[in-house]
mmCIF file of N, CA, C and O in Angstrom:
data_model
loop_
_atom_site.group_PDB
_atom_site.id
_atom_site.type_symbol
_atom_site.label_atom_id
_atom_site.label_comp_id
_atom_site.label_asym_id
_atom_site.label_seq_id
_atom_site.Cartn_x
_atom_site.Cartn_y
_atom_site.Cartn_z
ATOM 1 N N MET L 1 -19.806 13.636 -20.260
ATOM 2 C CA MET L 1 -18.775 12.665 -20.514
ATOM 3 C C MET L 1 -18.384 11.994 -19.191
ATOM 4 O O MET L 1 -18.087 12.664 -18.215
ATOM 5 N N ILE L 2 -18.373 10.674 -19.158
ATOM 6 C CA ILE L 2 -18.011 9.925 -17.969
ATOM 7 C C ILE L 2 -16.537 9.563 -18.049
ATOM 8 O O ILE L 2 -16.073 9.028 -19.036
ATOM 9 N N THR L 3 -15.798 9.878 -16.983
ATOM 10 C CA THR L 3 -14.387 9.532 -16.911
ATOM 11 C C THR L 3 -14.216 8.449 -15.861
ATOM 12 O O THR L 3 -14.619 8.625 -14.720
ATOM 13 N N LEU L 4 -13.646 7.334 -16.276
ATOM 14 C CA LEU L 4 -13.409 6.240 -15.350
ATOM 15 C C LEU L 4 -12.090 6.445 -14.625
ATOM 16 O O LEU L 4 -11.129 6.956 -15.192
ATOM 17 N N ALA L 5 -12.067 6.067 -13.383
ATOM 18 C CA ALA L 5 -10.837 6.195 -12.595
ATOM 19 C C ALA L 5 -9.796 5.215 -13.103
ATOM 20 O O ALA L 5 -10.114 4.084 -13.454
ATOM 21 N N LYS L 6 -8.564 5.671 -13.144
ATOM 22 C CA LYS L 6 -7.458 4.819 -13.563
ATOM 23 C C LYS L 6 -7.121 3.854 -12.438
ATOM 24 O O LYS L 6 -7.091 4.231 -11.270
ATOM 25 N N LYS L 7 -6.855 2.612 -12.771
ATOM 26 C CA LYS L 7 -6.459 1.622 -11.774
ATOM 27 C C LYS L 7 -5.040 1.931 -11.319
ATOM 28 O O LYS L 7 -4.128 2.095 -12.116
ATOM 29 N N LEU L 8 -4.866 2.052 -10.022
ATOM 30 C CA LEU L 8 -3.561 2.341 -9.452
ATOM 31 C C LEU L 8 -2.678 1.112 -9.544
ATOM 32 O O LEU L 8 -3.086 0.017 -9.211
ATOM 33 N N THR L 9 -1.456 1.307 -10.021
ATOM 34 C CA THR L 9 -0.515 0.201 -10.132
ATOM 35 C C THR L 9 0.708 0.491 -9.272
ATOM 36 O O THR L 9 0.960 1.636 -8.879
ATOM 37 N N LEU L 10 1.459 -0.543 -9.012
ATOM 38 C CA LEU L 10 2.694 -0.387 -8.249
ATOM 39 C C LEU L 10 3.649 0.549 -8.976
ATOM 40 O O LEU L 10 4.327 1.357 -8.354
ATOM 41 N N GLU L 11 3.674 0.490 -10.290
ATOM 42 C CA GLU L 11 4.560 1.357 -11.067
ATOM 43 C C GLU L 11 4.211 2.828 -10.853
ATOM 44 O O GLU L 11 5.086 3.681 -10.801
ATOM 45 N N ASP L 12 2.918 3.140 -10.728
ATOM 46 C CA ASP L 12 2.511 4.516 -10.469
ATOM 47 C C ASP L 12 3.104 5.024 -9.162
ATOM 48 O O ASP L 12 3.597 6.151 -9.076
ATOM 49 N N LEU L 13 3.057 4.184 -8.139
ATOM 50 C CA LEU L 13 3.605 4.574 -6.849
ATOM 51 C C LEU L 13 5.115 4.723 -6.904
ATOM 52 O O LEU L 13 5.680 5.653 -6.339
ATOM 53 N N GLU L 14 5.765 3.800 -7.601
ATOM 54 C CA GLU L 14 7.222 3.875 -7.711
ATOM 55 C C GLU L 14 7.641 5.142 -8.453
ATOM 56 O O GLU L 14 8.598 5.803 -8.071
ATOM 57 N N LYS L 15 6.908 5.491 -9.504
ATOM 58 C CA LYS L 15 7.228 6.705 -10.251
ATOM 59 C C LYS L 15 7.037 7.933 -9.376
ATOM 60 O O LYS L 15 7.788 8.887 -9.464
ATOM 61 N N SER L 16 6.003 7.906 -8.534
ATOM 62 C CA SER L 16 5.741 9.064 -7.685
ATOM 63 C C SER L 16 6.855 9.268 -6.669
ATOM 64 O O SER L 16 7.079 10.363 -6.189
ATOM 65 N N LYS L 17 7.548 8.235 -6.308
ATOM 66 C CA LYS L 17 8.657 8.326 -5.361
ATOM 67 C C LYS L 17 9.994 8.565 -6.071
ATOM 68 O O LYS L 17 10.997 8.788 -5.422
ATOM 69 N N ASP L 18 9.999 8.457 -7.410
ATOM 70 C CA ASP L 18 11.226 8.621 -8.192
ATOM 71 C C ASP L 18 12.346 7.718 -7.691
ATOM 72 O O ASP L 18 13.496 8.133 -7.529
ATOM 73 N N LYS L 19 12.003 6.466 -7.454
ATOM 74 C CA LYS L 19 13.001 5.499 -7.000
ATOM 75 C C LYS L 19 13.197 4.428 -8.055
ATOM 76 O O LYS L 19 12.277 4.101 -8.796
ATOM 77 N N LYS L 20 14.386 3.865 -8.097
ATOM 78 C CA LYS L 20 14.649 2.732 -8.969
ATOM 79 C C LYS L 20 14.216 1.467 -8.264
ATOM 80 O O LYS L 20 14.388 1.328 -7.059
ATOM 81 N N ALA L 21 13.653 0.539 -9.026
ATOM 82 C CA ALA L 21 13.205 -0.725 -8.435
ATOM 83 C C ALA L 21 14.409 -1.637 -8.236
ATOM 84 O O ALA L 21 15.069 -2.026 -9.186
ATOM 85 N N ILE L 22 14.692 -1.939 -6.971
ATOM 86 C CA ILE L 22 15.793 -2.835 -6.619
ATOM 87 C C ILE L 22 15.236 -3.886 -5.685
ATOM 88 O O ILE L 22 14.614 -3.565 -4.682
ATOM 89 N N LYS L 23 15.447 -5.159 -6.027
ATOM 90 C CA LYS L 23 14.967 -6.250 -5.173
ATOM 91 C C LYS L 23 15.847 -6.313 -3.928
ATOM 92 O O LYS L 23 17.063 -6.424 -4.024
ATOM 93 N N PRO L 24 15.228 -6.248 -2.747
ATOM 94 C CA PRO L 24 16.036 -6.296 -1.519
ATOM 95 C C PRO L 24 16.515 -7.705 -1.215
ATOM 96 O O PRO L 24 15.868 -8.683 -1.554
ATOM 97 N N LEU L 25 17.659 -7.801 -0.568
ATOM 98 C CA LEU L 25 18.153 -9.070 -0.076
ATOM 99 C C LEU L 25 17.430 -9.380 1.229
ATOM 100 O O LEU L 25 16.894 -8.492 1.887
ATOM 101 N N GLU L 26 17.422 -10.663 1.613
ATOM 102 C CA GLU L 26 16.740 -11.064 2.842
ATOM 103 C C GLU L 26 17.225 -10.264 4.051
ATOM 104 O O GLU L 26 16.433 -9.825 4.863
ATOM 105 N N LYS L 27 18.546 -10.054 4.146
ATOM 106 C CA LYS L 27 19.072 -9.318 5.294
ATOM 107 C C LYS L 27 18.610 -7.865 5.292
ATOM 108 O O LYS L 27 18.519 -7.238 6.341
ATOM 109 N N ASP L 28 18.293 -7.328 4.105
ATOM 110 C CA ASP L 28 17.807 -5.959 4.011
ATOM 111 C C ASP L 28 16.372 -5.819 4.515
ATOM 112 O O ASP L 28 15.901 -4.720 4.736
ATOM 113 N N LEU L 29 15.679 -6.951 4.679
ATOM 114 C CA LEU L 29 14.283 -6.915 5.120
ATOM 115 C C LEU L 29 14.146 -6.968 6.648
ATOM 116 O O LEU L 29 13.042 -6.821 7.172
ATOM 117 N N GLU L 30 15.262 -7.175 7.345
ATOM 118 C CA GLU L 30 15.212 -7.194 8.801
ATOM 119 C C GLU L 30 14.710 -5.857 9.320
ATOM 120 O O GLU L 30 15.081 -4.803 8.821
ATOM 121 N N ASN L 31 13.857 -5.918 10.324
ATOM 122 C CA ASN L 31 13.284 -4.730 10.959
ATOM 123 C C ASN L 31 12.369 -3.924 10.047
ATOM 124 O O ASN L 31 12.103 -2.755 10.326
ATOM 125 N N LEU L 32 11.913 -4.515 8.957
ATOM 126 C CA LEU L 32 10.935 -3.862 8.089
ATOM 127 C C LEU L 32 9.616 -4.608 8.183
ATOM 128 O O LEU L 32 9.586 -5.827 8.335
ATOM 129 N N TYR L 33 8.532 -3.866 8.088
ATOM 130 C CA TYR L 33 7.196 -4.431 8.202
ATOM 131 C C TYR L 33 6.358 -3.954 7.029
ATOM 132 O O TYR L 33 6.618 -2.902 6.456
ATOM 133 N N ASP L 34 5.341 -4.752 6.679
ATOM 134 C CA ASP L 34 4.460 -4.407 5.568
ATOM 135 C C ASP L 34 3.069 -4.059 6.063
ATOM 136 O O ASP L 34 2.522 -4.743 6.934
ATOM 137 N N LEU L 35 2.516 -3.010 5.509
ATOM 138 C CA LEU L 35 1.129 -2.632 5.736
ATOM 139 C C LEU L 35 0.370 -3.004 4.467
ATOM 140 O O LEU L 35 0.615 -2.421 3.407
ATOM 141 N N ILE L 36 -0.505 -4.008 4.556
ATOM 142 C CA ILE L 36 -1.286 -4.446 3.395
ATOM 143 C C ILE L 36 -2.396 -3.436 3.154
ATOM 144 O O ILE L 36 -3.156 -3.109 4.065
ATOM 145 N N ILE L 37 -2.492 -2.953 1.938
ATOM 146 C CA ILE L 37 -3.522 -1.987 1.575
ATOM 147 C C ILE L 37 -4.749 -2.758 1.086
ATOM 148 O O ILE L 37 -4.650 -3.537 0.138
ATOM 149 N N PRO L 38 -5.901 -2.542 1.712
ATOM 150 C CA PRO L 38 -7.100 -3.257 1.281
ATOM 151 C C PRO L 38 -7.472 -2.910 -0.169
ATOM 152 O O PRO L 38 -7.406 -1.738 -0.553
ATOM 153 N N PRO L 39 -7.832 -3.922 -0.964
ATOM 154 C CA PRO L 39 -8.293 -3.634 -2.332
ATOM 155 C C PRO L 39 -9.467 -2.653 -2.285
ATOM 156 O O PRO L 39 -10.312 -2.728 -1.400
ATOM 157 N N GLY L 40 -9.466 -1.710 -3.200
ATOM 158 C CA GLY L 40 -10.532 -0.714 -3.251
ATOM 159 C C GLY L 40 -10.200 0.569 -2.514
ATOM 160 O O GLY L 40 -10.985 1.514 -2.533
ATOM 161 N N THR L 41 -9.036 0.616 -1.873
ATOM 162 C CA THR L 41 -8.625 1.841 -1.187
ATOM 163 C C THR L 41 -8.394 2.931 -2.226
ATOM 164 O O THR L 41 -7.703 2.705 -3.216
ATOM 165 N N PRO L 42 -8.976 4.122 -2.039
ATOM 166 C CA PRO L 42 -8.768 5.207 -3.000
ATOM 167 C C PRO L 42 -7.281 5.526 -3.184
ATOM 168 O O PRO L 42 -6.520 5.546 -2.210
ATOM 169 N N SER L 43 -6.902 5.769 -4.421
ATOM 170 C CA SER L 43 -5.483 5.977 -4.729
ATOM 171 C C SER L 43 -4.895 7.193 -4.022
ATOM 172 O O SER L 43 -3.727 7.178 -3.642
ATOM 173 N N TYR L 44 -5.695 8.245 -3.797
ATOM 174 C CA TYR L 44 -5.141 9.428 -3.145
ATOM 175 C C TYR L 44 -4.698 9.111 -1.711
ATOM 176 O O TYR L 44 -3.729 9.692 -1.212
ATOM 177 N N ILE L 45 -5.376 8.183 -1.049
ATOM 178 C CA ILE L 45 -4.983 7.792 0.302
ATOM 179 C C ILE L 45 -3.652 7.042 0.258
ATOM 180 O O ILE L 45 -2.765 7.266 1.083
ATOM 181 N N ILE L 46 -3.498 6.174 -0.739
ATOM 182 C CA ILE L 46 -2.253 5.407 -0.862
ATOM 183 C C ILE L 46 -1.082 6.344 -1.159
ATOM 184 O O ILE L 46 -0.012 6.223 -0.556
ATOM 185 N N TYR L 47 -1.286 7.296 -2.062
ATOM 186 C CA TYR L 47 -0.229 8.268 -2.359
ATOM 187 C C TYR L 47 0.153 9.054 -1.104
ATOM 188 O O TYR L 47 1.329 9.289 -0.838
ATOM 189 N N ASP L 48 -0.854 9.466 -0.321
ATOM 190 C CA ASP L 48 -0.579 10.202 0.914
ATOM 191 C C ASP L 48 0.249 9.362 1.883
ATOM 192 O O ASP L 48 1.178 9.861 2.522
ATOM 193 N N LEU L 49 -0.083 8.078 2.003
ATOM 194 C CA LEU L 49 0.661 7.182 2.892
ATOM 195 C C LEU L 49 2.120 7.060 2.461
ATOM 196 O O LEU L 49 3.035 7.116 3.287
ATOM 197 N N VAL L 50 2.336 6.886 1.167
ATOM 198 C CA VAL L 50 3.699 6.731 0.638
ATOM 199 C C VAL L 50 4.522 7.985 0.911
ATOM 200 O O VAL L 50 5.657 7.906 1.380
ATOM 201 N N GLU L 51 3.930 9.147 0.641
ATOM 202 C CA GLU L 51 4.665 10.397 0.785
ATOM 203 C C GLU L 51 4.846 10.802 2.244
ATOM 204 O O GLU L 51 5.941 11.153 2.663
ATOM 205 N N GLU L 52 3.773 10.755 3.033
ATOM 206 C CA GLU L 52 3.832 11.259 4.401
ATOM 207 C C GLU L 52 4.679 10.385 5.325
ATOM 208 O O GLU L 52 5.385 10.886 6.193
ATOM 209 N N PHE L 53 4.614 9.071 5.128
ATOM 210 C CA PHE L 53 5.312 8.168 6.031
ATOM 211 C C PHE L 53 6.572 7.562 5.420
ATOM 212 O O PHE L 53 7.213 6.717 6.029
ATOM 213 N N GLU L 54 6.913 7.989 4.203
ATOM 214 C CA GLU L 54 8.116 7.530 3.509
ATOM 215 C C GLU L 54 8.217 6.008 3.469
ATOM 216 O O GLU L 54 9.246 5.420 3.788
ATOM 217 N N LEU L 55 7.102 5.370 3.071
ATOM 218 C CA LEU L 55 7.062 3.917 2.960
ATOM 219 C C LEU L 55 7.346 3.510 1.523
ATOM 220 O O LEU L 55 7.083 4.254 0.581
ATOM 221 N N GLU L 56 7.884 2.328 1.361
ATOM 222 C CA GLU L 56 8.240 1.797 0.037
ATOM 223 C C GLU L 56 7.100 0.916 -0.474
ATOM 224 O O GLU L 56 6.728 -0.058 0.165
ATOM 225 N N PRO L 57 6.524 1.248 -1.633
ATOM 226 C CA PRO L 57 5.475 0.384 -2.188
ATOM 227 C C PRO L 57 6.064 -0.913 -2.747
ATOM 228 O O PRO L 57 7.081 -0.895 -3.434
ATOM 229 N N VAL L 58 5.442 -2.033 -2.396
ATOM 230 C CA VAL L 58 5.867 -3.342 -2.883
ATOM 231 C C VAL L 58 4.629 -4.162 -3.224
ATOM 232 O O VAL L 58 3.531 -3.872 -2.756
ATOM 233 N N GLU L 59 4.809 -5.181 -4.055
ATOM 234 C CA GLU L 59 3.722 -6.109 -4.357
ATOM 235 C C GLU L 59 3.841 -7.305 -3.434
ATOM 236 O O GLU L 59 4.942 -7.767 -3.136
ATOM 237 N N ARG L 60 2.702 -7.815 -2.979
ATOM 238 C CA ARG L 60 2.662 -9.012 -2.156
ATOM 239 C C ARG L 60 1.580 -9.916 -2.694
ATOM 240 O O ARG L 60 0.574 -9.452 -3.200
ATOM 241 N N LYS L 61 1.790 -11.206 -2.580
ATOM 242 C CA LYS L 61 0.750 -12.178 -2.890
ATOM 243 C C LYS L 61 0.245 -12.711 -1.565
ATOM 244 O O LYS L 61 1.036 -13.129 -0.723
ATOM 245 N N ILE L 62 -1.064 -12.630 -1.370
ATOM 246 C CA ILE L 62 -1.651 -13.129 -0.137
ATOM 247 C C ILE L 62 -2.794 -14.076 -0.472
ATOM 248 O O ILE L 62 -3.381 -14.008 -1.555
ATOM 249 N N SER L 63 -3.096 -14.959 0.452
ATOM 250 C CA SER L 63 -4.224 -15.862 0.282
ATOM 251 C C SER L 63 -5.491 -15.150 0.716
ATOM 252 O O SER L 63 -5.542 -14.566 1.799
ATOM 253 N N VAL L 64 -6.500 -15.196 -0.145
ATOM 254 C CA VAL L 64 -7.780 -14.565 0.140
ATOM 255 C C VAL L 64 -8.802 -15.665 0.338
ATOM 256 O O VAL L 64 -8.948 -16.553 -0.500
ATOM 257 N N HIS L 65 -9.488 -15.639 1.469
ATOM 258 C CA HIS L 65 -10.480 -16.657 1.797
ATOM 259 C C HIS L 65 -11.875 -16.056 1.621
ATOM 260 O O HIS L 65 -12.387 -15.410 2.527
ATOM 261 N N ILE L 66 -12.452 -16.235 0.450
ATOM 262 C CA ILE L 66 -13.828 -15.782 0.233
ATOM 263 C C ILE L 66 -14.696 -17.029 0.197
ATOM 264 O O ILE L 66 -15.289 -17.400 1.184
ATOM 265 N N VAL L 67 -14.774 -17.685 -0.930
ATOM 266 C CA VAL L 67 -15.452 -18.978 -1.018
ATOM 267 C C VAL L 67 -14.386 -20.062 -1.052
ATOM 268 O O VAL L 67 -14.402 -20.994 -0.267
ATOM 269 N N ASP L 68 -13.464 -19.916 -1.958
ATOM 270 C CA ASP L 68 -12.301 -20.793 -2.041
ATOM 271 C C ASP L 68 -11.067 -19.965 -1.702
ATOM 272 O O ASP L 68 -11.080 -18.751 -1.754
ATOM 273 N N ILE L 69 -10.010 -20.666 -1.375
ATOM 274 C CA ILE L 69 -8.755 -19.969 -1.126
ATOM 275 C C ILE L 69 -8.151 -19.601 -2.469
ATOM 276 O O ILE L 69 -7.983 -20.448 -3.340
ATOM 277 N N ASP L 70 -7.864 -18.332 -2.631
ATOM 278 C CA ASP L 70 -7.329 -17.825 -3.883
ATOM 279 C C ASP L 70 -6.174 -16.890 -3.550
ATOM 280 O O ASP L 70 -6.188 -16.220 -2.524
ATOM 281 N N GLU L 71 -5.155 -16.856 -4.403
ATOM 282 C CA GLU L 71 -4.050 -15.941 -4.207
ATOM 283 C C GLU L 71 -4.312 -14.673 -4.989
ATOM 284 O O GLU L 71 -4.766 -14.718 -6.128
ATOM 285 N N ARG L 72 -4.012 -13.530 -4.381
ATOM 286 C CA ARG L 72 -4.261 -12.242 -5.012
ATOM 287 C C ARG L 72 -3.055 -11.342 -4.788
ATOM 288 O O ARG L 72 -2.470 -11.332 -3.718
ATOM 289 N N GLU L 73 -2.710 -10.572 -5.814
ATOM 290 C CA GLU L 73 -1.640 -9.593 -5.670
ATOM 291 C C GLU L 73 -2.231 -8.327 -5.073
ATOM 292 O O GLU L 73 -3.268 -7.843 -5.526
ATOM 293 N N VAL L 74 -1.584 -7.821 -4.053
ATOM 294 C CA VAL L 74 -2.027 -6.596 -3.404
ATOM 295 C C VAL L 74 -0.834 -5.658 -3.258
ATOM 296 O O VAL L 74 0.318 -6.065 -3.377
ATOM 297 N N ILE L 75 -1.134 -4.412 -2.985
ATOM 298 C CA ILE L 75 -0.086 -3.432 -2.713
ATOM 299 C C ILE L 75 0.163 -3.430 -1.216
ATOM 300 O O ILE L 75 -0.769 -3.434 -0.417
ATOM 301 N N ALA L 76 1.428 -3.428 -0.853
ATOM 302 C CA ALA L 76 1.822 -3.290 0.546
ATOM 303 C C ALA L 76 2.808 -2.134 0.622
ATOM 304 O O ALA L 76 3.508 -1.829 -0.338
ATOM 305 N N LEU L 77 2.823 -1.476 1.758
ATOM 306 C CA LEU L 77 3.771 -0.389 1.980
ATOM 307 C C LEU L 77 4.725 -0.831 3.075
ATOM 308 O O LEU L 77 4.307 -1.216 4.160
ATOM 309 N N ARG L 78 6.016 -0.793 2.783
ATOM 310 C CA ARG L 78 7.043 -1.359 3.660
ATOM 311 C C ARG L 78 7.846 -0.256 4.341
ATOM 312 O O ARG L 78 8.212 0.736 3.725
ATOM 313 N N GLY L 79 8.096 -0.476 5.629
ATOM 314 C CA GLY L 79 8.912 0.481 6.365
ATOM 315 C C GLY L 79 9.202 -0.022 7.762
ATOM 316 O O GLY L 79 8.871 -1.149 8.118
ATOM 317 N N VAL L 80 9.818 0.842 8.567
ATOM 318 C CA VAL L 80 10.118 0.489 9.950
ATOM 319 C C VAL L 80 8.820 0.466 10.751
ATOM 320 O O VAL L 80 7.830 1.102 10.385
ATOM 321 N N LEU L 81 8.830 -0.281 11.845
ATOM 322 C CA LEU L 81 7.618 -0.536 12.609
ATOM 323 C C LEU L 81 6.888 0.731 13.031
ATOM 324 O O LEU L 81 5.670 0.840 12.862
ATOM 325 N N SER L 82 7.590 1.709 13.555
ATOM 326 C CA SER L 82 6.922 2.928 14.033
ATOM 327 C C SER L 82 6.195 3.662 12.915
ATOM 328 O O SER L 82 5.075 4.152 13.102
ATOM 329 N N GLU L 83 6.813 3.721 11.737
ATOM 330 C CA GLU L 83 6.176 4.392 10.600
ATOM 331 C C GLU L 83 4.992 3.586 10.075
ATOM 332 O O GLU L 83 3.963 4.149 9.708
ATOM 333 N N VAL L 84 5.123 2.274 10.031
ATOM 334 C CA VAL L 84 4.035 1.419 9.557
ATOM 335 C C VAL L 84 2.840 1.513 10.510
ATOM 336 O O VAL L 84 1.690 1.590 10.073
ATOM 337 N N GLN L 85 3.097 1.544 11.806
ATOM 338 C CA GLN L 85 2.003 1.669 12.764
ATOM 339 C C GLN L 85 1.302 3.022 12.642
ATOM 340 O O GLN L 85 0.071 3.103 12.704
ATOM 341 N N ALA L 86 2.061 4.080 12.462
ATOM 342 C CA ALA L 86 1.467 5.410 12.274
ATOM 343 C C ALA L 86 0.665 5.452 10.978
ATOM 344 O O ALA L 86 -0.429 6.025 10.927
ATOM 345 N N ALA L 87 1.198 4.836 9.935
ATOM 346 C CA ALA L 87 0.500 4.794 8.651
ATOM 347 C C ALA L 87 -0.793 3.981 8.756
ATOM 348 O O ALA L 87 -1.812 4.336 8.160
ATOM 349 N N GLU L 88 -0.756 2.895 9.522
ATOM 350 C CA GLU L 88 -1.958 2.075 9.701
ATOM 351 C C GLU L 88 -3.067 2.878 10.385
ATOM 352 O O GLU L 88 -4.229 2.818 9.983
ATOM 353 N N LYS L 89 -2.709 3.645 11.387
ATOM 354 C CA LYS L 89 -3.688 4.495 12.075
ATOM 355 C C LYS L 89 -4.257 5.533 11.102
ATOM 356 O O LYS L 89 -5.466 5.750 11.045
ATOM 357 N N PHE L 90 -3.380 6.170 10.327
ATOM 358 C CA PHE L 90 -3.794 7.157 9.344
ATOM 359 C C PHE L 90 -4.721 6.519 8.301
ATOM 360 O O PHE L 90 -5.756 7.090 7.952
ATOM 361 N N LEU L 91 -4.359 5.328 7.828
ATOM 362 C CA LEU L 91 -5.172 4.614 6.841
ATOM 363 C C LEU L 91 -6.565 4.345 7.395
ATOM 364 O O LEU L 91 -7.566 4.577 6.712
ATOM 365 N N HIS L 92 -6.648 3.873 8.615
ATOM 366 C CA HIS L 92 -7.944 3.582 9.238
ATOM 367 C C HIS L 92 -8.796 4.848 9.328
ATOM 368 O O HIS L 92 -9.987 4.841 8.986
ATOM 369 N N GLU L 93 -8.192 5.955 9.774
ATOM 370 C CA GLU L 93 -8.924 7.218 9.893
ATOM 371 C C GLU L 93 -9.416 7.709 8.533
ATOM 372 O O GLU L 93 -10.559 8.150 8.387
ATOM 373 N N GLU L 94 -8.542 7.640 7.525
ATOM 374 C CA GLU L 94 -8.903 8.108 6.188
ATOM 375 C C GLU L 94 -10.005 7.247 5.558
ATOM 376 O O GLU L 94 -10.913 7.762 4.922
ATOM 377 N N LEU L 95 -9.900 5.920 5.734
ATOM 378 C CA LEU L 95 -10.929 5.034 5.176
ATOM 379 C C LEU L 95 -12.269 5.234 5.878
ATOM 380 O O LEU L 95 -13.324 5.202 5.227
ATOM 381 N N THR L 96 -12.247 5.467 7.182
ATOM 382 C CA THR L 96 -13.484 5.739 7.916
ATOM 383 C C THR L 96 -14.119 7.032 7.420
ATOM 384 O O THR L 96 -15.329 7.085 7.153
ATOM 385 N N GLU L 97 -13.315 8.074 7.258
ATOM 386 C CA GLU L 97 -13.816 9.353 6.759
ATOM 387 C C GLU L 97 -14.363 9.205 5.339
ATOM 388 O O GLU L 97 -15.423 9.731 5.006
ATOM 389 N N TRP L 98 -13.643 8.481 4.494
ATOM 390 C CA TRP L 98 -14.070 8.275 3.101
ATOM 391 C C TRP L 98 -15.389 7.488 3.053
ATOM 392 O O TRP L 98 -16.281 7.841 2.297
ATOM 393 N N ALA L 99 -15.507 6.449 3.880
ATOM 394 C CA ALA L 99 -16.723 5.630 3.882
ATOM 395 C C ALA L 99 -17.931 6.407 4.383
ATOM 396 O O ALA L 99 -19.061 6.171 3.929
ATOM 397 N N ASN L 100 -17.720 7.345 5.284
ATOM 398 C CA ASN L 100 -18.822 8.122 5.856
ATOM 399 C C ASN L 100 -19.110 9.413 5.082
ATOM 400 O O ASN L 100 -19.990 10.166 5.478
ATOM 401 N N SER L 101 -18.378 9.666 4.010
ATOM 402 C CA SER L 101 -18.531 10.928 3.280
ATOM 403 C C SER L 101 -19.756 10.979 2.381
ATOM 404 O O SER L 101 -20.131 12.027 1.910
ATOM 405 N N ASP L 102 -20.408 9.851 2.142
ATOM 406 C CA ASP L 102 -21.580 9.870 1.252
ATOM 407 C C ASP L 102 -22.854 10.170 1.964
ATOM 408 O O ASP L 102 -23.184 10.084 2.998
#
């Protein structure tokens, strides 16, 4: 029997943090930074980032330049600069390990 992986959604991440979804005000975004998660990142890595670095999962629309410019919704993890930078390093290490595991 083949089991397909479930597509990770923002709601899954929010449920894992047991937080209520509240839209932040502009002033609440001061000193916060977003780490854009590349599409195709394994969900276990994203869950680890959210839990270990206490980042808030949010949706972002970004322009993707492949052939034409297209807008795509992606997951971003929001937090203070030091935590986002540490999470970015962790993400890079985990993705490198995952890519080399085959």
